[in-house]
Short mmCIF file of C-alpha atoms in Angstrom, two decimals:
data_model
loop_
_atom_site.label_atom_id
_atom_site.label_comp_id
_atom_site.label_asym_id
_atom_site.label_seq_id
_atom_site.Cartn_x
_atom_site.Cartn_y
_atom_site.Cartn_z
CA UNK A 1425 75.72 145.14 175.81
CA UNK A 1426 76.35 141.57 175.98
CA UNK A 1427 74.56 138.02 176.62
CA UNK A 1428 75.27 134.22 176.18
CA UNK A 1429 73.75 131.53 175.45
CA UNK A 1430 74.52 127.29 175.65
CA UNK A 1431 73.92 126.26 171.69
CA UNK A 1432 74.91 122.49 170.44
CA UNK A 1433 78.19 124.25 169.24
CA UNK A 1434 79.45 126.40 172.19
CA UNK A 1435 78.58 129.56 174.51
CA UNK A 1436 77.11 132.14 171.70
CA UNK A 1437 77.73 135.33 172.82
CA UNK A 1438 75.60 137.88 171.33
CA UNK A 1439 76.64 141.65 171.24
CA UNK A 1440 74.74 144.93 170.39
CA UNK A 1441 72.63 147.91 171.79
CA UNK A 1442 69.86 150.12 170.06
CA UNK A 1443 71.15 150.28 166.96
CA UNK A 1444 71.02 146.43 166.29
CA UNK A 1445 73.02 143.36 166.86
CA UNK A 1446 76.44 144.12 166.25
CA UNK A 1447 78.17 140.47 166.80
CA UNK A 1448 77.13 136.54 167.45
CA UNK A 1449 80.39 134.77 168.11
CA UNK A 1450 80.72 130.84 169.45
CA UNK A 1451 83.25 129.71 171.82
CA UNK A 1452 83.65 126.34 173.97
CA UNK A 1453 84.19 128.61 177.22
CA UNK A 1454 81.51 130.91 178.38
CA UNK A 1455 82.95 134.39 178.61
CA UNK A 1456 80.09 135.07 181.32
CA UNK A 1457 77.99 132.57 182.63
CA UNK A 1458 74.90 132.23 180.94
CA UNK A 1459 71.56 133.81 182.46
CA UNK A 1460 68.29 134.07 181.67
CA UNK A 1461 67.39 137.03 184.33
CA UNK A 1462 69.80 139.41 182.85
CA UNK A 1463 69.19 139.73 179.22
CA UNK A 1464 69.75 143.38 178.05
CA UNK A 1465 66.49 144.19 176.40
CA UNK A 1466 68.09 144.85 173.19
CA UNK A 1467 69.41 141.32 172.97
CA UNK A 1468 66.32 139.49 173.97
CA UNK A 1469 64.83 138.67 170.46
CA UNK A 1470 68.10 137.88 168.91
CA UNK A 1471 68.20 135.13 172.43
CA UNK A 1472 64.95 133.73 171.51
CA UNK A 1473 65.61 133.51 167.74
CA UNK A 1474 69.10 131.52 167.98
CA UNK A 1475 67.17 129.69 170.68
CA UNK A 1476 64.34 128.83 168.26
CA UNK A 1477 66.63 128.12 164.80
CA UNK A 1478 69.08 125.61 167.30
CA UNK A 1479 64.97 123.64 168.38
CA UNK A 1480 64.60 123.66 164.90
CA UNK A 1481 61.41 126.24 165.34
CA UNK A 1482 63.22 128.93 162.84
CA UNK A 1483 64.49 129.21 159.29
CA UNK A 1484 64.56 133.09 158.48
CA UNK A 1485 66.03 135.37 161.35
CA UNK A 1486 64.32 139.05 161.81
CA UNK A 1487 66.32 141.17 163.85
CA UNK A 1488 67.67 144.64 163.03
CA UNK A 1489 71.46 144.03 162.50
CA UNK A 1490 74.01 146.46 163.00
CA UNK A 1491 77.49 144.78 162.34
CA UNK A 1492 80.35 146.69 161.22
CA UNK A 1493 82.78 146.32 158.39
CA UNK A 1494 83.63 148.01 155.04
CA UNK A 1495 81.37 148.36 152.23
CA UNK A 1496 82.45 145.73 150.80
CA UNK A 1497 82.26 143.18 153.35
CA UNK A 1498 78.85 144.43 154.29
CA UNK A 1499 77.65 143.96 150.32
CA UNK A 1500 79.08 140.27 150.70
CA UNK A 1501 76.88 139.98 154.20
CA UNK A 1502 74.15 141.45 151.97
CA UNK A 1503 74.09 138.51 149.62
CA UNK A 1504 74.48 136.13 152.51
CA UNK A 1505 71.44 136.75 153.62
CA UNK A 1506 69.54 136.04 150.25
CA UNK A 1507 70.91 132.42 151.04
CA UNK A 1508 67.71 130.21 151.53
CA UNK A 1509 67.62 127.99 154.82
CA UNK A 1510 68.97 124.87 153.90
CA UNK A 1511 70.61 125.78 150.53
CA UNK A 1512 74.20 126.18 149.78
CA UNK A 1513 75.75 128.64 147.17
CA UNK A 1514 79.67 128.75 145.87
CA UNK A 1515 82.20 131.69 146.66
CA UNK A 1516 82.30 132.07 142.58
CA UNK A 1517 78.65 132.43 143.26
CA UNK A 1518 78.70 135.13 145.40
CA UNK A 1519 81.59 136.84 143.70
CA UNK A 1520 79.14 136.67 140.31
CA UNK A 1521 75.93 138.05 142.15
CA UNK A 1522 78.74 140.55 143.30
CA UNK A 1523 78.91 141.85 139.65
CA UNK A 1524 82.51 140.41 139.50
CA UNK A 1525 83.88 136.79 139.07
CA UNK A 1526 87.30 138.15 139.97
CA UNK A 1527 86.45 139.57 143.15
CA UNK A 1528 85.76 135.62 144.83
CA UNK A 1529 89.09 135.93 146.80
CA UNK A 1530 87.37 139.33 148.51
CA UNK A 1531 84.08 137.26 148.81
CA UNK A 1532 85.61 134.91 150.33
CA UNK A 1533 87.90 136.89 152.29
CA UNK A 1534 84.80 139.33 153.34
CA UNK A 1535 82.66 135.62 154.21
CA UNK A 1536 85.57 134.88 156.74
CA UNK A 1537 85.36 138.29 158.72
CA UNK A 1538 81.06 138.07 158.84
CA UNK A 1539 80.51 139.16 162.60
CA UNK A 1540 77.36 137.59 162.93
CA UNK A 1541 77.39 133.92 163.28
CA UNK A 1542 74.65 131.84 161.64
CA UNK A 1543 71.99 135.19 161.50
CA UNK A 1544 74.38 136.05 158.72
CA UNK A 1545 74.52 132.62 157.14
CA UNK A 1546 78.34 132.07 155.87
CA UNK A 1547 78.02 128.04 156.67
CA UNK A 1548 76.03 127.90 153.35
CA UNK A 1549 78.30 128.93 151.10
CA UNK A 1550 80.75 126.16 150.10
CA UNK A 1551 83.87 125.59 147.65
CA UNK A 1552 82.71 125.53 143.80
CA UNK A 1553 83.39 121.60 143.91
CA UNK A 1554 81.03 121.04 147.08
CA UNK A 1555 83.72 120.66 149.40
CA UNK A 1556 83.21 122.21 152.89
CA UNK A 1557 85.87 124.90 152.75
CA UNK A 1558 86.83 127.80 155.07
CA UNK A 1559 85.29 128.34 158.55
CA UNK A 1560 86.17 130.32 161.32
CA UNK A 1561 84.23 128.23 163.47
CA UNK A 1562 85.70 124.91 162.69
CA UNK A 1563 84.20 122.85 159.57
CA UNK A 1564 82.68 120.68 161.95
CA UNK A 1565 80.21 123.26 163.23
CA UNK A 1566 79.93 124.30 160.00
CA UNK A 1567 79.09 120.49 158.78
CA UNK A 1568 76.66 120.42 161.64
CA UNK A 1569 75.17 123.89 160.75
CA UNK A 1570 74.07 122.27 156.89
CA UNK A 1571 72.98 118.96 158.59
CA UNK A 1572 70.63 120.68 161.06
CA UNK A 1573 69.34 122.95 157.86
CA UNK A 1574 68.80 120.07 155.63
CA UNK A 1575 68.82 116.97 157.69
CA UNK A 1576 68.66 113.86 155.30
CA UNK A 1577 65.80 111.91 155.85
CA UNK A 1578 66.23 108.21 155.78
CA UNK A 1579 63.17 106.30 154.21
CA UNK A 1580 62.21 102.99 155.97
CA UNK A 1581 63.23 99.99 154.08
CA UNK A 1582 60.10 98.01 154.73
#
């Protein structure tokens, strides 16, 4: 089953059934039109979630996930998910809470393929030097993604 949804970034269209939610992709062009009467029922939670965490209502996503990919990539997705909300971690980082320092070319290989957009927080991880590097979706929504998760407050001057 499938929905969409408008975001700031693009149409997300959210995939999955019983089992979980298998996929959250963005795209500029709605592959349906979005609607709010149709929602399969196993997609309306993950709807209202990315609804909240875009109105800045959510930080921590609870849905039963179900994406697919080697055991590898789905130990990578693991340690995604220990990312806090509005923290960033290095590839070398997650290679190292991997158990290997070696293996940050599969980490970051593994990041890239992550089927579930922002629920699965790859934007947070960044290049050991800070630099915004790799992102399927264009570093500009990933740019936007770490601004909207730790917006910098500017103090008044007087």
């Amino acid at each position: 089953m499938e929905t969409c949804i408008e975001t700031p970034l693009g149409t997300a269209i959210i995939s999955g059934d019983e089992n979980g939610i298998t996929s959250v992709s963005v795209t500029k062009e709605p592959k349906t039109k979005p609607s709010q009467d149709n929602i399969p029922v196993y997609l309306k939670e993950a709807v209202l979630q990315l609804k909240e965490y875009f109105n800045g209502e959510r930080d921590v996503f609870d849905l039963k996930l179900n994406p697919s990919g080697t055991e590898f990539q789905k130990k990578v997705w693991d340690e995604l998910l220990k990312i806090p909300f509005g923290k960033t971690v290095s590839y070398l980082d997650i290679a190292k809470r991997l158990g290997d320092p070696k293996c940050i070319r599969a980490a970051a290989t593994a990041n890239g393929k992550n089927p579930l957009w922002i629920v699965i927080p790859c934007h947070r991880v960044i290049g050991s030097d800070g630099s915004l590097t790799g992102y399927a979706g264009g570093l500009w929504r990933k740019k936007w993604l770490l601004d909207h998760e730790n917006p910098v407050k500017q103090q008044s001057l007087f």
